[in-house]
Amino acid sequence: MNANTNVINAVFRNHVVPDEQSSKKAGRPIFVDMEVCDLTFPANTKTKATFPAHEPEPNATRESMAAGGGVVTYAMLYNQQYLAFKDGNTQPLSGTPLSEAPFLMEGKRRELIALNVKTVEQLASLDGTPLKQLGMGGRELKNQAQAYLDNASGSADVTNLASQVAALTQQLAEERRLREEYM
């Protein structure tokens, strides 16, 4: 089960929660750490949802059960981010960071990040109200992001072929050297 990582930013963290029963027994405040998942959405600074990390995610669980699977938690759905959180590492973004987009000026990058748009894929996927949040020129930014992604996917084959040619050239040179050594 994969989350649509192009439209959701998932970040895990510890949240301190009062433990009412333990507090009553101890006669003093007792708190426990709870792992939670904060979800934010690109170009929507007003909506943020926080859920316990090990609570079932309703949509993913419904799809999983329909396919014969089981319950899917937020930690399972956004597993890469959750594992990075558990290891104490920076939680990864899925996609191309805006810092890699050559068509964006630094001011526009910062503006997009402030709007929770963190990857080129998220920018390219914006539509409707979230796209309007970008203001004038928002459609052009979306189109530039899509063109960048289309161009990059087209050049991926060329890059792979170039690396294969380089490896074969190196192998051929090694075989020539061995043959000359043998003779």
PDB file of N, CA and C in Angstrom, residues 54-108:
ATOM      1  N   HIS A  54       0.209   4.848  15.040  1.00  0.00           N
ATOM      2  CA  HIS A  54      -0.170   3.435  14.933  1.00  0.00           C
ATOM      3  C   HIS A  54      -1.685   3.254  14.874  1.00  0.00           C
ATOM      4  N   GLU A  55      -2.384   4.339  14.569  1.00  0.00           N
ATOM      5  CA  GLU A  55      -3.834   4.275  14.370  1.00  0.00           C
ATOM      6  C   GLU A  55      -4.102   3.900  12.913  1.00  0.00           C
ATOM      7  N   PRO A  56      -5.156   3.123  12.647  1.00  0.00           N
ATOM      8  CA  PRO A  56      -5.458   2.773  11.247  1.00  0.00           C
ATOM      9  C   PRO A  56      -5.774   4.008  10.408  1.00  0.00           C
ATOM     10  N   GLU A  57      -5.216   4.048   9.203  1.00  0.00           N
ATOM     11  CA  GLU A  57      -5.537   5.106   8.244  1.00  0.00           C
ATOM     12  C   GLU A  57      -6.770   4.620   7.497  1.00  0.00           C
ATOM     13  N   PRO A  58      -7.908   5.324   7.607  1.00  0.00           N
ATOM     14  CA  PRO A  58      -9.184   4.794   7.094  1.00  0.00           C
ATOM     15  C   PRO A  58      -9.182   4.442   5.609  1.00  0.00           C
ATOM     16  N   ASN A  59      -8.692   5.316   4.755  1.00  0.00           N
ATOM     17  CA  ASN A  59      -8.748   5.050   3.313  1.00  0.00           C
ATOM     18  C   ASN A  59      -7.855   3.881   2.920  1.00  0.00           C
ATOM     19  N   ALA A  60      -6.627   3.881   3.423  1.00  0.00           N
ATOM     20  CA  ALA A  60      -5.689   2.805   3.078  1.00  0.00           C
ATOM     21  C   ALA A  60      -6.170   1.473   3.639  1.00  0.00           C
ATOM     22  N   THR A  61      -6.740   1.481   4.839  1.00  0.00           N
ATOM     23  CA  THR A  61      -7.250   0.248   5.444  1.00  0.00           C
ATOM     24  C   THR A  61      -8.429  -0.286   4.644  1.00  0.00           C
ATOM     25  N   ARG A  62      -9.317   0.602   4.230  1.00  0.00           N
ATOM     26  CA  ARG A  62     -10.472   0.177   3.430  1.00  0.00           C
ATOM     27  C   ARG A  62     -10.000  -0.473   2.122  1.00  0.00           C
ATOM     28  N   GLU A  63      -9.041   0.144   1.438  1.00  0.00           N
ATOM     29  CA  GLU A  63      -8.496  -0.430   0.199  1.00  0.00           C
ATOM     30  C   GLU A  63      -7.800  -1.757   0.460  1.00  0.00           C
ATOM     31  N   SER A  64      -7.040  -1.824   1.552  1.00  0.00           N
ATOM     32  CA  SER A  64      -6.303  -3.031   1.898  1.00  0.00           C
ATOM     33  C   SER A  64      -7.264  -4.178   2.191  1.00  0.00           C
ATOM     34  N   MET A  65      -8.290  -3.911   2.967  1.00  0.00           N
ATOM     35  CA  MET A  65      -9.246  -4.967   3.315  1.00  0.00           C
ATOM     36  C   MET A  65     -10.027  -5.430   2.091  1.00  0.00           C
ATOM     37  N   ALA A  66     -10.332  -4.513   1.177  1.00  0.00           N
ATOM     38  CA  ALA A  66     -11.022  -4.882  -0.057  1.00  0.00           C
ATOM     39  C   ALA A  66     -10.155  -5.812  -0.903  1.00  0.00           C
ATOM     40  N   ALA A  67      -8.830  -5.655  -0.781  1.00  0.00           N
ATOM     41  CA  ALA A  67      -7.897  -6.495  -1.536  1.00  0.00           C
ATOM     42  C   ALA A  67      -7.491  -7.733  -0.752  1.00  0.00           C
ATOM     43  N   GLY A  68      -8.123  -7.956   0.400  1.00  0.00           N
ATOM     44  CA  GLY A  68      -7.825  -9.144   1.201  1.00  0.00           C
ATOM     45  C   GLY A  68      -6.723  -8.942   2.218  1.00  0.00           C
ATOM     46  N   GLY A  69      -6.281  -7.708   2.409  1.00  0.00           N
ATOM     47  CA  GLY A  69      -5.224  -7.418   3.375  1.00  0.00           C
ATOM     48  C   GLY A  69      -5.783  -7.051   4.737  1.00  0.00           C
ATOM     49  N   GLY A  70      -4.946  -6.421   5.555  1.00  0.00           N
ATOM     50  CA  GLY A  70      -5.354  -6.048   6.903  1.00  0.00           C
ATOM     51  C   GLY A  70      -5.324  -4.555   7.117  1.00  0.00           C
ATOM     52  N   VAL A  71      -5.263  -4.194   8.385  1.00  0.00           N
ATOM     53  CA  VAL A  71      -5.252  -2.793   8.793  1.00  0.00           C
ATOM     54  C   VAL A  71      -3.945  -2.134   8.373  1.00  0.00           C
ATOM     55  N   VAL A  72      -4.027  -0.885   7.897  1.00  0.00           N
ATOM     56  CA  VAL A  72      -2.847  -0.112   7.488  1.00  0.00           C
ATOM     57  C   VAL A  72      -2.776   1.124   8.371  1.00  0.00           C
ATOM     58  N   THR A  73      -1.692   1.252   9.138  1.00  0.00           N
ATOM     59  CA  THR A  73      -1.530   2.410  10.012  1.00  0.00           C
ATOM     60  C   THR A  73      -0.780   3.516   9.275  1.00  0.00           C
ATOM     61  N   TYR A  74      -0.755   4.695   9.882  1.00  0.00           N
ATOM     62  CA  TYR A  74      -0.002   5.812   9.296  1.00  0.00           C
ATOM     63  C   TYR A  74       1.482   5.468   9.211  1.00  0.00           C
ATOM     64  N   ALA A  75       2.002   4.773  10.227  1.00  0.00           N
ATOM     65  CA  ALA A  75       3.412   4.375  10.224  1.00  0.00           C
ATOM     66  C   ALA A  75       3.709   3.398   9.090  1.00  0.00           C
ATOM     67  N   MET A  76       2.743   2.568   8.747  1.00  0.00           N
ATOM     68  CA  MET A  76       2.924   1.624   7.639  1.00  0.00           C
ATOM     69  C   MET A  76       2.790   2.347   6.299  1.00  0.00           C
ATOM     70  N   LEU A  77       1.831   3.240   6.218  1.00  0.00           N
ATOM     71  CA  LEU A  77       1.553   3.934   4.966  1.00  0.00           C
ATOM     72  C   LEU A  77       2.712   4.851   4.563  1.00  0.00           C
ATOM     73  N   TYR A  78       3.275   5.545   5.545  1.00  0.00           N
ATOM     74  CA  TYR A  78       4.405   6.454   5.303  1.00  0.00           C
ATOM     75  C   TYR A  78       5.649   5.855   5.955  1.00  0.00           C
ATOM     76  N   ASN A  79       5.941   4.612   5.593  1.00  0.00           N
ATOM     77  CA  ASN A  79       6.970   3.831   6.261  1.00  0.00           C
ATOM     78  C   ASN A  79       8.360   4.436   6.153  1.00  0.00           C
ATOM     79  N   GLN A  80       8.707   4.982   4.996  1.00  0.00           N
ATOM     80  CA  GLN A  80      10.044   5.569   4.819  1.00  0.00           C
ATOM     81  C   GLN A  80      10.261   6.715   5.809  1.00  0.00           C
ATOM     82  N   GLN A  81       9.272   7.590   5.945  1.00  0.00           N
ATOM     83  CA  GLN A  81       9.377   8.707   6.873  1.00  0.00           C
ATOM     84  C   GLN A  81       9.401   8.209   8.318  1.00  0.00           C
ATOM     85  N   TYR A  82       8.582   7.191   8.605  1.00  0.00           N
ATOM     86  CA  TYR A  82       8.513   6.660   9.970  1.00  0.00           C
ATOM     87  C   TYR A  82       9.847   6.031  10.377  1.00  0.00           C
ATOM     88  N   LEU A  83      10.443   5.246   9.488  1.00  0.00           N
ATOM     89  CA  LEU A  83      11.718   4.614   9.809  1.00  0.00           C
ATOM     90  C   LEU A  83      12.822   5.651  10.014  1.00  0.00           C
ATOM     91  N   ALA A  84      12.804   6.708   9.213  1.00  0.00           N
ATOM     92  CA  ALA A  84      13.792   7.787   9.398  1.00  0.00           C
ATOM     93  C   ALA A  84      13.578   8.460  10.747  1.00  0.00           C
ATOM     94  N   PHE A  85      12.326   8.683  11.124  1.00  0.00           N
ATOM     95  CA  PHE A  85      11.998   9.270  12.429  1.00  0.00           C
ATOM     96  C   PHE A  85      12.525   8.386  13.558  1.00  0.00           C
ATOM     97  N   LYS A  86      12.287   7.075  13.459  1.00  0.00           N
ATOM     98  CA  LYS A  86      12.729   6.149  14.500  1.00  0.00           C
ATOM     99  C   LYS A  86      14.255   6.117  14.611  1.00  0.00           C
ATOM    100  N   ASP A  87      14.936   6.273  13.473  1.00  0.00           N
ATOM    101  CA  ASP A  87      16.400   6.263  13.471  1.00  0.00           C
ATOM    102  C   ASP A  87      16.995   7.616  13.857  1.00  0.00           C
ATOM    103  N   GLY A  88      16.135   8.628  14.010  1.00  0.00           N
ATOM    104  CA  GLY A  88      16.621   9.958  14.353  1.00  0.00           C
ATOM    105  C   GLY A  88      17.177  10.719  13.166  1.00  0.00           C
ATOM    106  N   ASN A  89      16.860  10.267  11.960  1.00  0.00           N
ATOM    107  CA  ASN A  89      17.336  10.926  10.747  1.00  0.00           C
ATOM    108  C   ASN A  89      16.293  11.901  10.215  1.00  0.00           C
ATOM    109  N   THR A  90      16.729  12.742   9.288  1.00  0.00           N
ATOM    110  CA  THR A  90      15.806  13.643   8.613  1.00  0.00           C
ATOM    111  C   THR A  90      14.831  12.801   7.813  1.00  0.00           C
ATOM    112  N   GLN A  91      13.557  13.129   7.930  1.00  0.00           N
ATOM    113  CA  GLN A  91      12.539  12.363   7.238  1.00  0.00           C
ATOM    114  C   GLN A  91      12.534  12.735   5.760  1.00  0.00           C
ATOM    115  N   PRO A  92      12.636  11.736   4.898  1.00  0.00           N
ATOM    116  CA  PRO A  92      12.800  12.014   3.477  1.00  0.00           C
ATOM    117  C   PRO A  92      11.538  12.524   2.805  1.00  0.00           C
ATOM    118  N   LEU A  93      11.745  13.340   1.795  1.00  0.00           N
ATOM    119  CA  LEU A  93      10.653  13.744   0.912  1.00  0.00           C
ATOM    120  C   LEU A  93      10.606  12.740  -0.220  1.00  0.00           C
ATOM    121  N   SER A  94       9.455  12.540  -0.754  1.00  0.00           N
ATOM    122  CA  SER A  94       9.351  11.673  -1.912  1.00  0.00           C
ATOM    123  C   SER A  94       9.230  12.559  -3.132  1.00  0.00           C
ATOM    124  N   GLY A  95      10.259  12.566  -3.940  1.00  0.00           N
ATOM    125  CA  GLY A  95      10.235  13.397  -5.134  1.00  0.00           C
ATOM    126  C   GLY A  95      11.488  14.237  -5.250  1.00  0.00           C
ATOM    127  N   THR A  96      11.434  15.178  -6.169  1.00  0.00           N
ATOM    128  CA  THR A  96      12.561  16.057  -6.446  1.00  0.00           C
ATOM    129  C   THR A  96      12.419  17.336  -5.626  1.00  0.00           C
ATOM    130  N   PRO A  97      13.361  17.622  -4.730  1.00  0.00           N
ATOM    131  CA  PRO A  97      13.257  18.844  -3.922  1.00  0.00           C
ATOM    132  C   PRO A  97      13.231  20.089  -4.809  1.00  0.00           C
ATOM    133  N   LEU A  98      12.546  21.116  -4.354  1.00  0.00           N
ATOM    134  CA  LEU A  98      12.461  22.359  -5.120  1.00  0.00           C
ATOM    135  C   LEU A  98      13.839  22.960  -5.369  1.00  0.00           C
ATOM    136  N   SER A  99      14.794  22.658  -4.503  1.00  0.00           N
ATOM    137  CA  SER A  99      16.150  23.192  -4.690  1.00  0.00           C
ATOM    138  C   SER A  99      16.794  22.690  -5.981  1.00  0.00           C
ATOM    139  N   GLU A 100      16.277  21.605  -6.538  1.00  0.00           N
ATOM    140  CA  GLU A 100      16.814  21.040  -7.775  1.00  0.00           C
ATOM    141  C   GLU A 100      16.106  21.557  -9.023  1.00  0.00           C
ATOM    142  N   ALA A 101      15.109  22.412  -8.852  1.00  0.00           N
ATOM    143  CA  ALA A 101      14.337  22.923  -9.986  1.00  0.00           C
ATOM    144  C   ALA A 101      15.009  24.165 -10.555  1.00  0.00           C
ATOM    145  N   PRO A 102      15.624  24.069 -11.734  1.00  0.00           N
ATOM    146  CA  PRO A 102      16.358  25.195 -12.294  1.00  0.00           C
ATOM    147  C   PRO A 102      15.466  26.355 -12.741  1.00  0.00           C
ATOM    148  N   PHE A 103      14.189  26.132 -12.894  1.00  0.00           N
ATOM    149  CA  PHE A 103      13.277  27.178 -13.363  1.00  0.00           C
ATOM    150  C   PHE A 103      12.762  28.063 -12.235  1.00  0.00           C
ATOM    151  N   LEU A 104      13.131  27.770 -10.981  1.00  0.00           N
ATOM    152  CA  LEU A 104      12.662  28.559  -9.836  1.00  0.00           C
ATOM    153  C   LEU A 104      13.758  29.472  -9.298  1.00  0.00           C
ATOM    154  N   MET A 105      13.380  30.699  -9.012  1.00  0.00           N
ATOM    155  CA  MET A 105      14.278  31.628  -8.322  1.00  0.00           C
ATOM    156  C   MET A 105      14.158  31.339  -6.819  1.00  0.00           C
ATOM    157  N   GLU A 106      15.153  31.726  -6.034  1.00  0.00           N
ATOM    158  CA  GLU A 106      15.172  31.408  -4.606  1.00  0.00           C
ATOM    159  C   GLU A 106      13.952  31.965  -3.869  1.00  0.00           C
ATOM    160  N   GLY A 107      13.537  33.165  -4.212  1.00  0.00           N
ATOM    161  CA  GLY A 107      12.368  33.759  -3.553  1.00  0.00           C
ATOM    162  C   GLY A 107      11.112  32.929  -3.781  1.00  0.00           C
ATOM    163  N   LYS A 108      10.932  32.442  -4.991  1.00  0.00           N
ATOM    164  CA  LYS A 108       9.759  31.626  -5.320  1.00  0.00           C
ATOM    165  C   LYS A 108       9.839  30.274  -4.604  1.00  0.00           C
TER     166      LYS A 108
END
